[in-house]
Amino acid sequence: FTAEQRWHLLRAPAPGTTLLFSCTIGGHSFLTRDPGCEGQQPEGPVGYIHDDAAPGRIALHRCRVGAGSDHFVSPDRSCEGQTYESTLGHALP
């Protein structure tokens, strides 16, 4: 795993934000807005993401590789040719 890009989440709640959670499925992690980790194993909260677009914010999308062997976050709605699963929110670069 290598971080290719960086985005900033808030440490504390603010109006118009939602807490993101890291969860485990199989041998890898994914991010979700669901505190129940979509029925998977919770790892814990990672930070608050903005719900709406605003100048300077980038939409972040959760993407899946193949049948679910891996997940990643991308600013590309088409998931760099992989499968789009959800929009997580909007973050600052």
Short mmCIF file of N, CA and C in Angstrom, two decimals:
data_model
loop_
_atom_site.label_atom_id
_atom_site.label_comp_id
_atom_site.label_asym_id
_atom_site.label_seq_id
_atom_site.Cartn_x
_atom_site.Cartn_y
_atom_site.Cartn_z
N PHE A 1 0.84 -1.19 0.00
CA PHE A 1 0.00 0.00 0.00
C PHE A 1 0.87 1.23 0.00
N THR A 2 0.61 2.14 -0.91
CA THR A 2 1.32 3.41 -0.99
C THR A 2 0.31 4.53 -1.13
N ALA A 3 0.42 5.54 -0.31
CA ALA A 3 -0.47 6.70 -0.42
C ALA A 3 -0.05 7.51 -1.64
N GLU A 4 -0.98 7.69 -2.58
CA GLU A 4 -0.70 8.43 -3.80
C GLU A 4 -1.16 9.87 -3.70
N GLN A 5 -2.21 10.10 -2.92
CA GLN A 5 -2.77 11.43 -2.75
C GLN A 5 -3.14 11.60 -1.29
N ARG A 6 -3.35 12.84 -0.89
CA ARG A 6 -3.68 13.14 0.49
C ARG A 6 -4.89 14.06 0.57
N TRP A 7 -5.77 13.77 1.52
CA TRP A 7 -6.92 14.62 1.77
C TRP A 7 -7.01 14.82 3.27
N HIS A 8 -7.62 15.93 3.66
CA HIS A 8 -7.71 16.27 5.08
C HIS A 8 -9.14 16.12 5.58
N LEU A 9 -9.27 15.38 6.66
CA LEU A 9 -10.54 15.24 7.35
C LEU A 9 -10.48 16.05 8.63
N LEU A 10 -11.64 16.38 9.18
CA LEU A 10 -11.69 17.13 10.43
C LEU A 10 -11.60 16.16 11.61
N ARG A 11 -10.97 16.59 12.68
CA ARG A 11 -10.86 15.76 13.89
C ARG A 11 -12.09 15.85 14.77
N ALA A 12 -12.78 16.97 14.67
CA ALA A 12 -13.96 17.19 15.51
C ALA A 12 -15.17 17.42 14.61
N PRO A 13 -16.36 17.09 15.09
CA PRO A 13 -17.55 17.32 14.27
C PRO A 13 -17.77 18.80 14.03
N ALA A 14 -18.33 19.10 12.88
CA ALA A 14 -18.70 20.47 12.52
C ALA A 14 -20.01 20.38 11.74
N PRO A 15 -20.77 21.46 11.70
CA PRO A 15 -22.02 21.42 10.93
C PRO A 15 -21.75 20.98 9.49
N GLY A 16 -22.60 20.08 8.99
CA GLY A 16 -22.45 19.63 7.62
C GLY A 16 -21.37 18.59 7.39
N THR A 17 -20.97 17.88 8.47
CA THR A 17 -19.97 16.83 8.32
C THR A 17 -20.52 15.50 8.83
N THR A 18 -19.88 14.42 8.39
CA THR A 18 -20.24 13.06 8.80
C THR A 18 -18.96 12.32 9.16
N LEU A 19 -19.03 11.52 10.21
CA LEU A 19 -17.87 10.74 10.64
C LEU A 19 -17.67 9.55 9.70
N LEU A 20 -16.43 9.36 9.23
CA LEU A 20 -16.07 8.20 8.42
C LEU A 20 -15.46 7.13 9.32
N PHE A 21 -15.68 5.88 8.95
CA PHE A 21 -15.17 4.75 9.71
C PHE A 21 -14.32 3.87 8.81
N SER A 22 -13.28 3.29 9.40
CA SER A 22 -12.48 2.28 8.72
C SER A 22 -12.99 0.92 9.15
N CYS A 23 -13.14 0.03 8.18
CA CYS A 23 -13.67 -1.30 8.43
C CYS A 23 -12.81 -2.33 7.70
N THR A 24 -12.89 -3.57 8.14
CA THR A 24 -12.13 -4.65 7.52
C THR A 24 -13.08 -5.63 6.85
N ILE A 25 -12.71 -6.04 5.65
CA ILE A 25 -13.41 -7.11 4.95
C ILE A 25 -12.33 -7.98 4.32
N GLY A 26 -12.39 -9.26 4.58
CA GLY A 26 -11.32 -10.12 4.08
C GLY A 26 -9.99 -9.66 4.66
N GLY A 27 -9.02 -9.46 3.82
CA GLY A 27 -7.70 -9.03 4.28
C GLY A 27 -7.40 -7.58 4.03
N HIS A 28 -8.43 -6.74 3.82
CA HIS A 28 -8.15 -5.33 3.55
C HIS A 28 -9.18 -4.43 4.24
N SER A 29 -8.90 -3.13 4.20
CA SER A 29 -9.76 -2.14 4.84
C SER A 29 -10.51 -1.32 3.80
N PHE A 30 -11.62 -0.73 4.25
CA PHE A 30 -12.36 0.22 3.41
C PHE A 30 -12.96 1.29 4.30
N LEU A 31 -13.33 2.43 3.71
CA LEU A 31 -13.96 3.52 4.44
C LEU A 31 -15.45 3.53 4.16
N THR A 32 -16.21 3.95 5.17
CA THR A 32 -17.66 4.04 5.04
C THR A 32 -18.21 5.13 5.95
N ARG A 33 -19.39 5.61 5.62
CA ARG A 33 -20.11 6.54 6.49
C ARG A 33 -20.96 5.77 7.50
N ASP A 34 -21.07 4.46 7.34
CA ASP A 34 -21.92 3.62 8.18
C ASP A 34 -21.19 3.21 9.46
N PRO A 35 -21.66 3.65 10.63
CA PRO A 35 -21.00 3.26 11.88
C PRO A 35 -21.05 1.75 12.13
N GLY A 36 -21.96 1.04 11.46
CA GLY A 36 -22.06 -0.42 11.58
C GLY A 36 -21.18 -1.15 10.58
N CYS A 37 -20.37 -0.39 9.83
CA CYS A 37 -19.41 -0.97 8.88
C CYS A 37 -20.05 -1.88 7.84
N GLU A 38 -21.32 -1.59 7.51
CA GLU A 38 -22.00 -2.37 6.48
C GLU A 38 -21.95 -3.87 6.78
N GLY A 39 -21.97 -4.17 8.09
CA GLY A 39 -21.96 -5.56 8.53
C GLY A 39 -20.58 -6.21 8.59
N GLN A 40 -19.55 -5.43 8.33
CA GLN A 40 -18.19 -5.96 8.36
C GLN A 40 -17.52 -5.61 9.70
N GLN A 41 -16.25 -5.94 9.84
CA GLN A 41 -15.51 -5.74 11.09
C GLN A 41 -15.08 -4.28 11.25
N PRO A 42 -15.52 -3.58 12.29
CA PRO A 42 -15.10 -2.19 12.51
C PRO A 42 -13.65 -2.09 12.98
N GLU A 43 -12.96 -1.07 12.49
CA GLU A 43 -11.61 -0.73 12.95
C GLU A 43 -11.63 0.55 13.77
N GLY A 44 -12.58 1.44 13.47
CA GLY A 44 -12.71 2.67 14.24
C GLY A 44 -12.91 3.89 13.37
N PRO A 45 -13.19 5.03 14.00
CA PRO A 45 -13.41 6.27 13.26
C PRO A 45 -12.09 6.82 12.71
N VAL A 46 -12.20 7.53 11.58
CA VAL A 46 -10.99 8.12 10.98
C VAL A 46 -11.05 9.64 10.89
N GLY A 47 -12.23 10.24 10.94
CA GLY A 47 -12.36 11.68 10.88
C GLY A 47 -13.67 12.08 10.22
N TYR A 48 -13.93 13.37 10.25
CA TYR A 48 -15.18 13.91 9.72
C TYR A 48 -14.96 14.47 8.32
N ILE A 49 -15.88 14.15 7.40
CA ILE A 49 -15.82 14.60 6.03
C ILE A 49 -17.01 15.51 5.76
N HIS A 50 -16.81 16.52 4.92
CA HIS A 50 -17.90 17.44 4.57
C HIS A 50 -18.93 16.72 3.70
N ASP A 51 -20.20 17.01 3.95
CA ASP A 51 -21.28 16.39 3.19
C ASP A 51 -21.46 17.03 1.81
N ASP A 52 -21.18 18.31 1.71
CA ASP A 52 -21.47 19.05 0.47
C ASP A 52 -20.21 19.61 -0.18
N ALA A 53 -20.33 19.83 -1.47
CA ALA A 53 -19.25 20.45 -2.23
C ALA A 53 -19.15 21.93 -1.85
N ALA A 54 -17.95 22.48 -1.95
CA ALA A 54 -17.68 23.89 -1.73
C ALA A 54 -16.34 24.19 -2.40
N PRO A 55 -16.07 25.45 -2.69
CA PRO A 55 -14.79 25.78 -3.33
C PRO A 55 -13.61 25.21 -2.53
N GLY A 56 -12.71 24.54 -3.23
CA GLY A 56 -11.52 23.97 -2.61
C GLY A 56 -11.70 22.53 -2.13
N ARG A 57 -12.92 22.06 -2.04
CA ARG A 57 -13.17 20.68 -1.60
C ARG A 57 -13.20 19.73 -2.79
N ILE A 58 -12.77 18.51 -2.55
CA ILE A 58 -12.73 17.47 -3.57
C ILE A 58 -13.67 16.34 -3.15
N ALA A 59 -14.52 15.90 -4.08
CA ALA A 59 -15.39 14.75 -3.80
C ALA A 59 -14.53 13.49 -3.74
N LEU A 60 -14.76 12.68 -2.73
CA LEU A 60 -14.03 11.41 -2.59
C LEU A 60 -15.01 10.25 -2.73
N HIS A 61 -14.59 9.26 -3.51
CA HIS A 61 -15.44 8.12 -3.82
C HIS A 61 -14.76 6.83 -3.37
N ARG A 62 -15.57 5.92 -2.86
CA ARG A 62 -15.05 4.59 -2.52
C ARG A 62 -15.19 3.70 -3.76
N CYS A 63 -14.10 3.05 -4.09
CA CYS A 63 -14.05 2.21 -5.28
C CYS A 63 -13.65 0.80 -4.89
N ARG A 64 -14.06 -0.15 -5.74
CA ARG A 64 -13.77 -1.56 -5.48
C ARG A 64 -13.02 -2.13 -6.67
N VAL A 65 -12.04 -2.97 -6.36
CA VAL A 65 -11.29 -3.68 -7.39
C VAL A 65 -11.94 -5.05 -7.55
N GLY A 66 -12.33 -5.39 -8.77
CA GLY A 66 -12.90 -6.71 -9.05
C GLY A 66 -14.12 -7.01 -8.21
N ALA A 67 -14.18 -8.22 -7.69
CA ALA A 67 -15.33 -8.67 -6.91
C ALA A 67 -15.24 -8.24 -5.45
N GLY A 68 -14.27 -7.41 -5.11
CA GLY A 68 -14.15 -6.93 -3.74
C GLY A 68 -12.85 -7.33 -3.09
N SER A 69 -11.84 -7.68 -3.91
CA SER A 69 -10.55 -8.09 -3.36
C SER A 69 -9.79 -6.92 -2.77
N ASP A 70 -10.22 -5.69 -3.07
CA ASP A 70 -9.57 -4.51 -2.53
C ASP A 70 -10.50 -3.31 -2.72
N HIS A 71 -10.32 -2.30 -1.88
CA HIS A 71 -11.04 -1.04 -1.98
C HIS A 71 -10.03 0.09 -1.95
N PHE A 72 -10.39 1.22 -2.54
CA PHE A 72 -9.54 2.41 -2.46
C PHE A 72 -10.42 3.64 -2.57
N VAL A 73 -9.85 4.79 -2.20
CA VAL A 73 -10.54 6.08 -2.27
C VAL A 73 -9.94 6.85 -3.43
N SER A 74 -10.82 7.48 -4.21
CA SER A 74 -10.36 8.22 -5.38
C SER A 74 -11.21 9.47 -5.58
N PRO A 75 -10.60 10.54 -6.11
CA PRO A 75 -11.40 11.71 -6.48
C PRO A 75 -12.08 11.50 -7.84
N ASP A 76 -11.76 10.41 -8.52
CA ASP A 76 -12.29 10.08 -9.83
C ASP A 76 -13.59 9.29 -9.69
N ARG A 77 -14.72 9.89 -10.09
CA ARG A 77 -16.04 9.24 -9.97
C ARG A 77 -16.10 7.94 -10.76
N SER A 78 -15.27 7.82 -11.80
CA SER A 78 -15.25 6.58 -12.58
C SER A 78 -14.25 5.57 -12.02
N CYS A 79 -13.69 5.89 -10.86
CA CYS A 79 -12.85 4.96 -10.09
C CYS A 79 -11.66 4.41 -10.89
N GLU A 80 -11.12 5.25 -11.75
CA GLU A 80 -9.90 4.86 -12.49
C GLU A 80 -10.09 3.53 -13.22
N GLY A 81 -11.33 3.32 -13.71
CA GLY A 81 -11.63 2.11 -14.45
C GLY A 81 -12.11 0.94 -13.59
N GLN A 82 -12.18 1.13 -12.28
CA GLN A 82 -12.66 0.07 -11.39
C GLN A 82 -14.14 0.33 -11.07
N THR A 83 -14.68 -0.32 -10.07
CA THR A 83 -16.10 -0.23 -9.75
C THR A 83 -16.38 0.83 -8.69
N TYR A 84 -17.27 1.77 -9.02
CA TYR A 84 -17.72 2.79 -8.08
C TYR A 84 -18.67 2.15 -7.07
N GLU A 85 -18.47 2.44 -5.78
CA GLU A 85 -19.40 1.96 -4.74
C GLU A 85 -20.18 3.06 -4.07
N SER A 86 -19.54 4.18 -3.73
CA SER A 86 -20.26 5.24 -3.06
C SER A 86 -19.42 6.51 -3.03
N THR A 87 -20.11 7.63 -2.80
CA THR A 87 -19.42 8.90 -2.56
C THR A 87 -19.33 9.06 -1.05
N LEU A 88 -18.13 9.24 -0.55
CA LEU A 88 -17.92 9.36 0.89
C LEU A 88 -18.23 10.76 1.39
N GLY A 89 -17.95 11.77 0.58
CA GLY A 89 -18.14 13.16 0.96
C GLY A 89 -17.13 14.02 0.25
N HIS A 90 -16.84 15.18 0.84
CA HIS A 90 -15.93 16.16 0.23
C HIS A 90 -14.87 16.56 1.24
N ALA A 91 -13.62 16.56 0.79
CA ALA A 91 -12.50 16.86 1.68
C ALA A 91 -11.59 17.91 1.06
N LEU A 92 -10.76 18.50 1.88
CA LEU A 92 -9.77 19.45 1.40
C LEU A 92 -8.49 18.71 1.03
N PRO A 93 -7.85 19.14 -0.06
CA PRO A 93 -6.59 18.48 -0.44
C PRO A 93 -5.47 18.80 0.53
#
